[in-house]
Amino acid sequence: MPIRVAAGANNESRLLWRHRDGRASLWKLNAAGDGIDDRQFGPFDNGDWMPVSVATFDGNNARLLWRRQSNGEVSVWTVGSDFSWSSVHHGPISG
């Protein structure tokens, strides 16, 4: 199911999809809505980590927000235009 679209530089957008098993797909789209590139991540810990949102920054870079269902821990991934990534974990956060 599609989760969120984020506008980026050069009239490109990012579309984040969440699969039932916890996998995420991040699509890069051009101004016409045609797919330029995509990557799939996960699933992680048997689907306990679920993608929540995507945002763009610094041109064509994206940030993915993940949430661990079992304890509320969150992870923010920085994803480059080439789909390389790094992450920072926070939590667990209750509520």
Tab-separated table of N, CA, C and O in Angstrom:
chain	number	residue	atom	x	y	z
A	1	MET	N	0.837	-1.169	0.000
A	1	MET	CA	0.000	0.000	0.000
A	1	MET	C	0.891	1.244	0.000
A	1	MET	O	1.924	1.262	0.659
A	2	PRO	N	0.528	2.264	-0.780
A	2	PRO	CA	1.323	3.498	-0.762
A	2	PRO	C	1.145	4.213	0.579
A	2	PRO	O	0.055	4.249	1.134
A	3	ILE	N	2.254	4.758	1.095
A	3	ILE	CA	2.215	5.440	2.387
A	3	ILE	C	2.297	6.947	2.210
A	3	ILE	O	1.501	7.693	2.763
A	4	ARG	N	3.278	7.398	1.451
A	4	ARG	CA	3.500	8.844	1.368
A	4	ARG	C	4.313	9.173	0.131
A	4	ARG	O	5.152	8.394	-0.303
A	5	VAL	N	4.074	10.374	-0.414
A	5	VAL	CA	4.857	10.920	-1.517
A	5	VAL	C	5.578	12.156	-0.999
A	5	VAL	O	4.990	12.962	-0.279
A	6	ALA	N	6.850	12.298	-1.350
A	6	ALA	CA	7.633	13.480	-0.964
A	6	ALA	C	8.249	14.084	-2.213
A	6	ALA	O	8.820	13.363	-3.038
A	7	ALA	N	8.132	15.404	-2.383
A	7	ALA	CA	8.706	16.097	-3.531
A	7	ALA	C	10.184	16.348	-3.295
A	7	ALA	O	10.600	16.698	-2.204
A	8	GLY	N	10.979	16.161	-4.342
A	8	GLY	CA	12.416	16.394	-4.258
A	8	GLY	C	12.852	17.414	-5.292
A	8	GLY	O	12.026	18.061	-5.934
A	9	ALA	N	14.145	17.548	-5.469
A	9	ALA	CA	14.698	18.494	-6.444
A	9	ALA	C	14.538	17.948	-7.861
A	9	ALA	O	14.204	16.782	-8.060
A	10	ASN	N	14.781	18.776	-8.846
A	10	ASN	CA	14.719	18.397	-10.260
A	10	ASN	C	13.364	17.804	-10.641
A	10	ASN	O	13.287	16.934	-11.502
A	11	ASN	N	12.302	18.237	-9.972
A	11	ASN	CA	10.948	17.744	-10.242
A	11	ASN	C	10.825	16.236	-10.052
A	11	ASN	O	10.014	15.589	-10.695
A	12	GLU	N	11.665	15.669	-9.197
A	12	GLU	CA	11.571	14.254	-8.870
A	12	GLU	C	10.846	14.087	-7.543
A	12	GLU	O	10.914	14.949	-6.680
A	13	SER	N	10.151	12.993	-7.396
A	13	SER	CA	9.432	12.691	-6.159
A	13	SER	C	9.851	11.320	-5.655
A	13	SER	O	10.403	10.512	-6.398
A	14	ARG	N	9.564	11.067	-4.396
A	14	ARG	CA	9.786	9.748	-3.787
A	14	ARG	C	8.431	9.221	-3.336
A	14	ARG	O	7.657	9.937	-2.694
A	15	LEU	N	8.161	7.974	-3.646
A	15	LEU	CA	6.934	7.313	-3.237
A	15	LEU	C	7.320	6.121	-2.369
A	15	LEU	O	8.099	5.269	-2.798
A	16	LEU	N	6.801	6.090	-1.154
A	16	LEU	CA	7.102	5.014	-0.211
A	16	LEU	C	5.929	4.045	-0.163
A	16	LEU	O	4.784	4.459	0.035
A	17	TRP	N	6.217	2.774	-0.346
A	17	TRP	CA	5.219	1.700	-0.284
A	17	TRP	C	5.548	0.804	0.893
A	17	TRP	O	6.710	0.550	1.196
A	18	ARG	N	4.518	0.281	1.549
A	18	ARG	CA	4.697	-0.687	2.641
A	18	ARG	C	4.002	-1.980	2.242
A	18	ARG	O	2.833	-1.984	1.887
A	19	HIS	N	4.744	-3.070	2.326
A	19	HIS	CA	4.189	-4.388	2.050
A	19	HIS	C	3.687	-5.003	3.355
A	19	HIS	O	4.142	-4.645	4.439
A	20	ARG	N	2.781	-5.927	3.264
A	20	ARG	CA	2.213	-6.555	4.466
A	20	ARG	C	3.259	-7.228	5.340
A	20	ARG	O	3.103	-7.305	6.546
A	21	ASP	N	4.330	-7.722	4.746
A	21	ASP	CA	5.354	-8.432	5.516
A	21	ASP	C	6.416	-7.509	6.116
A	21	ASP	O	7.374	-7.970	6.703
A	22	GLY	N	6.243	-6.178	5.989
A	22	GLY	CA	7.181	-5.230	6.572
A	22	GLY	C	8.197	-4.679	5.593
A	22	GLY	O	8.942	-3.764	5.942
A	23	ARG	N	8.273	-5.210	4.385
A	23	ARG	CA	9.188	-4.647	3.390
A	23	ARG	C	8.741	-3.246	3.004
A	23	ARG	O	7.553	-2.930	3.060
A	24	ALA	N	9.702	-2.433	2.635
A	24	ALA	CA	9.413	-1.104	2.107
A	24	ALA	C	9.998	-1.001	0.710
A	24	ALA	O	11.077	-1.542	0.448
A	25	SER	N	9.299	-0.320	-0.176
A	25	SER	CA	9.818	0.002	-1.496
A	25	SER	C	9.843	1.512	-1.615
A	25	SER	O	8.858	2.181	-1.298
A	26	LEU	N	10.970	2.045	-2.035
A	26	LEU	CA	11.111	3.483	-2.257
A	26	LEU	C	11.299	3.699	-3.744
A	26	LEU	O	12.260	3.186	-4.337
A	27	TRP	N	10.357	4.400	-4.357
A	27	TRP	CA	10.404	4.671	-5.788
A	27	TRP	C	10.829	6.115	-6.016
A	27	TRP	O	10.363	7.028	-5.331
A	28	LYS	N	11.663	6.322	-7.021
A	28	LYS	CA	12.023	7.660	-7.482
A	28	LYS	C	11.255	7.898	-8.772
A	28	LYS	O	11.334	7.106	-9.710
A	29	LEU	N	10.461	8.990	-8.818
A	29	LEU	CA	9.611	9.295	-9.966
A	29	LEU	C	10.014	10.625	-10.585
A	29	LEU	O	10.401	11.560	-9.876
A	30	ASN	N	9.886	10.742	-11.923
A	30	ASN	CA	10.151	12.025	-12.565
A	30	ASN	C	8.886	12.883	-12.549
A	30	ASN	O	7.860	12.474	-12.012
A	31	ALA	N	8.956	14.067	-13.159
A	31	ALA	CA	7.831	15.013	-13.116
A	31	ALA	C	6.575	14.453	-13.778
A	31	ALA	O	5.456	14.810	-13.407
A	32	ALA	N	6.737	13.545	-14.737
A	32	ALA	CA	5.589	12.938	-15.413
A	32	ALA	C	4.993	11.783	-14.620
A	32	ALA	O	3.960	11.240	-14.996
A	33	GLY	N	5.658	11.409	-13.516
A	33	GLY	CA	5.168	10.300	-12.701
A	33	GLY	C	5.708	8.945	-13.126
A	33	GLY	O	5.272	7.914	-12.619
A	34	ASP	N	6.653	8.956	-14.065
A	34	ASP	CA	7.263	7.708	-14.517
A	34	ASP	C	8.349	7.279	-13.530
A	34	ASP	O	9.091	8.119	-13.004
A	35	GLY	N	8.464	5.987	-13.302
A	35	GLY	CA	9.488	5.465	-12.408
A	35	GLY	C	10.873	5.602	-13.014
A	35	GLY	O	11.103	5.233	-14.161
A	36	ILE	N	11.810	6.168	-12.245
A	36	ILE	CA	13.194	6.318	-12.666
A	36	ILE	C	14.037	5.199	-12.060
A	36	ILE	O	14.880	4.604	-12.715
A	37	ASP	N	13.782	4.912	-10.795
A	37	ASP	CA	14.572	3.919	-10.060
A	37	ASP	C	13.789	3.511	-8.826
A	37	ASP	O	12.878	4.225	-8.393
A	38	ASP	N	14.127	2.385	-8.241
A	38	ASP	CA	13.477	1.971	-6.997
A	38	ASP	C	14.374	1.006	-6.244
A	38	ASP	O	15.266	0.395	-6.823
A	39	ARG	N	14.131	0.894	-4.956
A	39	ARG	CA	14.835	-0.055	-4.095
A	39	ARG	C	13.862	-0.622	-3.093
A	39	ARG	O	12.895	0.027	-2.699
A	40	GLN	N	14.160	-1.844	-2.666
A	40	GLN	CA	13.354	-2.514	-1.659
A	40	GLN	C	14.217	-2.752	-0.432
A	40	GLN	O	15.395	-3.119	-0.560
A	41	PHE	N	13.649	-2.522	0.746
A	41	PHE	CA	14.351	-2.698	2.018
A	41	PHE	C	13.543	-3.634	2.904
A	41	PHE	O	12.327	-3.518	2.998
A	42	GLY	N	14.228	-4.535	3.589
A	42	GLY	CA	13.565	-5.395	4.569
A	42	GLY	C	13.039	-6.673	3.958
A	42	GLY	O	13.372	-7.008	2.834
A	43	PRO	N	12.190	-7.396	4.697
A	43	PRO	CA	11.684	-7.032	6.027
A	43	PRO	C	12.752	-7.215	7.103
A	43	PRO	O	13.725	-7.940	6.898
A	44	PHE	N	12.567	-6.564	8.237
A	44	PHE	CA	13.506	-6.616	9.345
A	44	PHE	C	12.819	-7.198	10.569
A	44	PHE	O	11.696	-6.816	10.897
A	45	ASP	N	13.498	-8.090	11.267
A	45	ASP	CA	12.966	-8.745	12.478
A	45	ASP	C	11.569	-9.310	12.251
A	45	ASP	O	10.635	-9.035	13.003
A	46	ASN	N	11.438	-10.093	11.176
A	46	ASN	CA	10.165	-10.750	10.858
A	46	ASN	C	8.998	-9.775	10.728
A	46	ASN	O	7.881	-10.064	11.138
A	47	GLY	N	9.250	-8.597	10.194
A	47	GLY	CA	8.187	-7.619	9.966
A	47	GLY	C	7.870	-6.741	11.163
A	47	GLY	O	6.908	-5.983	11.126
A	48	ASP	N	8.679	-6.827	12.241
A	48	ASP	CA	8.428	-5.983	13.413
A	48	ASP	C	8.710	-4.513	13.107
A	48	ASP	O	8.069	-3.627	13.652
A	49	TRP	N	9.682	-4.226	12.245
A	49	TRP	CA	9.974	-2.857	11.818
A	49	TRP	C	9.104	-2.535	10.612
A	49	TRP	O	9.125	-3.241	9.611
A	50	MET	N	8.341	-1.447	10.686
A	50	MET	CA	7.458	-1.043	9.596
A	50	MET	C	7.804	0.371	9.138
A	50	MET	O	8.031	1.257	9.973
A	51	PRO	N	7.838	0.627	7.816
A	51	PRO	CA	8.067	1.982	7.334
A	51	PRO	C	6.855	2.852	7.653
A	51	PRO	O	5.715	2.408	7.556
A	52	VAL	N	7.124	4.103	8.054
A	52	VAL	CA	6.052	5.009	8.463
A	52	VAL	C	5.907	6.195	7.515
A	52	VAL	O	4.806	6.573	7.142
A	53	SER	N	7.033	6.803	7.105
A	53	SER	CA	6.949	8.025	6.312
A	53	SER	C	8.241	8.250	5.540
A	53	SER	O	9.264	7.634	5.827
A	54	VAL	N	8.191	9.164	4.572
A	54	VAL	CA	9.355	9.581	3.803
A	54	VAL	C	9.313	11.097	3.643
A	54	VAL	O	8.239	11.690	3.573
A	55	ALA	N	10.481	11.724	3.633
A	55	ALA	CA	10.612	13.159	3.377
A	55	ALA	C	11.882	13.365	2.563
A	55	ALA	O	12.802	12.548	2.623
A	56	THR	N	11.946	14.439	1.792
A	56	THR	CA	13.151	14.743	1.025
A	56	THR	C	13.845	15.969	1.610
A	56	THR	O	13.210	16.805	2.240
A	57	PHE	N	15.153	16.052	1.398
A	57	PHE	CA	15.946	17.184	1.867
A	57	PHE	C	17.214	17.252	1.032
A	57	PHE	O	17.579	16.289	0.352
A	58	ASP	N	17.893	18.381	1.066
A	58	ASP	CA	19.162	18.560	0.344
A	58	ASP	C	19.125	18.012	-1.077
A	58	ASP	O	19.943	17.189	-1.469
A	59	GLY	N	18.150	18.432	-1.833
A	59	GLY	CA	18.074	17.989	-3.218
A	59	GLY	C	17.370	16.667	-3.372
A	59	GLY	O	16.171	16.567	-3.180
A	60	ASN	N	18.116	15.628	-3.697
A	60	ASN	CA	17.518	14.328	-3.992
A	60	ASN	C	17.689	13.312	-2.886
A	60	ASN	O	17.494	12.118	-3.110
A	61	ASN	N	18.078	13.728	-1.698
A	61	ASN	CA	18.196	12.801	-0.576
A	61	ASN	C	16.842	12.625	0.105
A	61	ASN	O	15.994	13.506	0.058
A	62	ALA	N	16.657	11.493	0.737
A	62	ALA	CA	15.385	11.215	1.410
A	62	ALA	C	15.658	10.739	2.829
A	62	ALA	O	16.743	10.256	3.140
A	63	ARG	N	14.666	10.871	3.668
A	63	ARG	CA	14.701	10.289	5.006
A	63	ARG	C	13.503	9.373	5.140
A	63	ARG	O	12.379	9.753	4.822
A	64	LEU	N	13.769	8.155	5.600
A	64	LEU	CA	12.707	7.185	5.874
A	64	LEU	C	12.562	7.041	7.370
A	64	LEU	O	13.552	6.906	8.083
A	65	LEU	N	11.336	7.063	7.851
A	65	LEU	CA	11.045	6.842	9.261
A	65	LEU	C	10.479	5.433	9.412
A	65	LEU	O	9.513	5.074	8.739
A	66	TRP	N	11.108	4.648	10.289
A	66	TRP	CA	10.678	3.285	10.595
A	66	TRP	C	10.244	3.231	12.050
A	66	TRP	O	10.788	3.929	12.888
A	67	ARG	N	9.288	2.360	12.374
A	67	ARG	CA	8.844	2.166	13.757
A	67	ARG	C	8.800	0.680	14.053
A	67	ARG	O	8.264	-0.105	13.272
A	68	ARG	N	9.377	0.310	15.203
A	68	ARG	CA	9.333	-1.075	15.655
A	68	ARG	C	8.018	-1.295	16.394
A	68	ARG	O	7.744	-0.644	17.400
A	69	GLN	N	7.192	-2.193	15.893
A	69	GLN	CA	5.856	-2.400	16.423
A	69	GLN	C	5.857	-2.909	17.861
A	69	GLN	O	4.986	-2.555	18.649
A	70	SER	N	6.848	-3.716	18.223
A	70	SER	CA	6.825	-4.371	19.533
A	70	SER	C	7.146	-3.442	20.699
A	70	SER	O	6.675	-3.675	21.809
A	71	ASN	N	7.951	-2.376	20.466
A	71	ASN	CA	8.322	-1.539	21.608
A	71	ASN	C	8.337	-0.035	21.335
A	71	ASN	O	8.691	0.743	22.203
A	72	GLY	N	7.973	0.406	20.138
A	72	GLY	CA	7.908	1.829	19.842
A	72	GLY	C	9.226	2.461	19.433
A	72	GLY	O	9.283	3.652	19.169
A	73	GLU	N	10.307	1.678	19.348
A	73	GLU	CA	11.587	2.215	18.900
A	73	GLU	C	11.431	2.750	17.476
A	73	GLU	O	10.677	2.198	16.670
A	74	VAL	N	12.110	3.861	17.172
A	74	VAL	CA	12.066	4.416	15.823
A	74	VAL	C	13.470	4.503	15.249
A	74	VAL	O	14.456	4.578	15.991
A	75	SER	N	13.555	4.493	13.944
A	75	SER	CA	14.818	4.614	13.243
A	75	SER	C	14.622	5.582	12.087
A	75	SER	O	13.624	5.498	11.369
A	76	VAL	N	15.558	6.499	11.912
A	76	VAL	CA	15.528	7.437	10.803
A	76	VAL	C	16.670	7.078	9.867
A	76	VAL	O	17.828	7.051	10.277
A	77	TRP	N	16.324	6.754	8.645
A	77	TRP	CA	17.314	6.430	7.626
A	77	TRP	C	17.519	7.632	6.720
A	77	TRP	O	16.561	8.241	6.256
A	78	THR	N	18.762	7.955	6.444
A	78	THR	CA	19.103	8.925	5.421
A	78	THR	C	19.457	8.126	4.170
A	78	THR	O	20.341	7.276	4.208
A	79	VAL	N	18.721	8.373	3.090
A	79	VAL	CA	18.892	7.623	1.846
A	79	VAL	C	19.362	8.583	0.760
A	79	VAL	O	18.669	9.555	0.449
A	80	GLY	N	20.533	8.320	0.201
A	80	GLY	CA	21.080	9.168	-0.847
A	80	GLY	C	20.395	8.955	-2.176
A	80	GLY	O	19.605	8.014	-2.355
A	81	SER	N	20.678	9.799	-3.153
A	81	SER	CA	20.066	9.678	-4.479
A	81	SER	C	20.458	8.368	-5.154
A	81	SER	O	19.755	7.895	-6.043
A	82	ASP	N	21.564	7.759	-4.710
A	82	ASP	CA	21.989	6.462	-5.246
A	82	ASP	C	21.469	5.294	-4.396
A	82	ASP	O	21.869	4.157	-4.575
A	83	PHE	N	20.594	5.591	-3.441
A	83	PHE	CA	19.968	4.625	-2.532
A	83	PHE	C	20.923	4.064	-1.482
A	83	PHE	O	20.584	3.101	-0.806
A	84	SER	N	22.109	4.657	-1.326
A	84	SER	CA	22.947	4.289	-0.182
A	84	SER	C	22.257	4.844	1.065
A	84	SER	O	21.521	5.818	0.990
A	85	TRP	N	22.473	4.216	2.228
A	85	TRP	CA	21.748	4.670	3.416
A	85	TRP	C	22.565	4.524	4.679
A	85	TRP	O	23.498	3.737	4.763
A	86	SER	N	22.181	5.318	5.667
A	86	SER	CA	22.705	5.214	7.024
A	86	SER	C	21.520	5.417	7.958
A	86	SER	O	20.491	5.956	7.568
A	87	SER	N	21.652	4.958	9.212
A	87	SER	CA	20.502	5.045	10.110
A	87	SER	C	20.901	5.494	11.497
A	87	SER	O	22.039	5.337	11.912
A	88	VAL	N	19.916	6.055	12.219
A	88	VAL	CA	20.047	6.449	13.620
A	88	VAL	C	18.816	5.926	14.329
A	88	VAL	O	17.687	6.141	13.880
A	89	HIS	N	19.012	5.203	15.446
A	89	HIS	CA	17.896	4.647	16.211
A	89	HIS	C	17.585	5.514	17.425
A	89	HIS	O	18.483	6.090	18.027
A	90	HIS	N	16.309	5.560	17.797
A	90	HIS	CA	15.842	6.307	18.955
A	90	HIS	C	14.830	5.453	19.712
A	90	HIS	O	14.011	4.789	19.107
A	91	GLY	N	14.866	5.515	21.012
A	91	GLY	CA	13.809	4.861	21.775
A	91	GLY	C	14.266	3.615	22.485
A	91	GLY	O	15.456	3.409	22.635
A	92	PRO	N	13.322	2.811	22.945
A	92	PRO	CA	11.920	2.850	22.569
A	92	PRO	C	11.176	4.057	23.112
A	92	PRO	O	11.539	4.621	24.144
A	93	ILE	N	10.143	4.440	22.386
A	93	ILE	CA	9.310	5.587	22.742
A	93	ILE	C	7.903	5.058	22.985
A	93	ILE	O	7.315	4.437	22.097
A	94	SER	N	7.391	5.268	24.146
A	94	SER	CA	6.055	4.751	24.463
A	94	SER	C	4.983	5.739	24.036
A	94	SER	O	5.225	6.919	23.873
A	95	GLY	N	3.766	5.205	23.869
A	95	GLY	CA	2.629	6.064	23.575
A	95	GLY	C	2.217	6.153	22.209
A	95	GLY	O	2.295	5.931	21.210
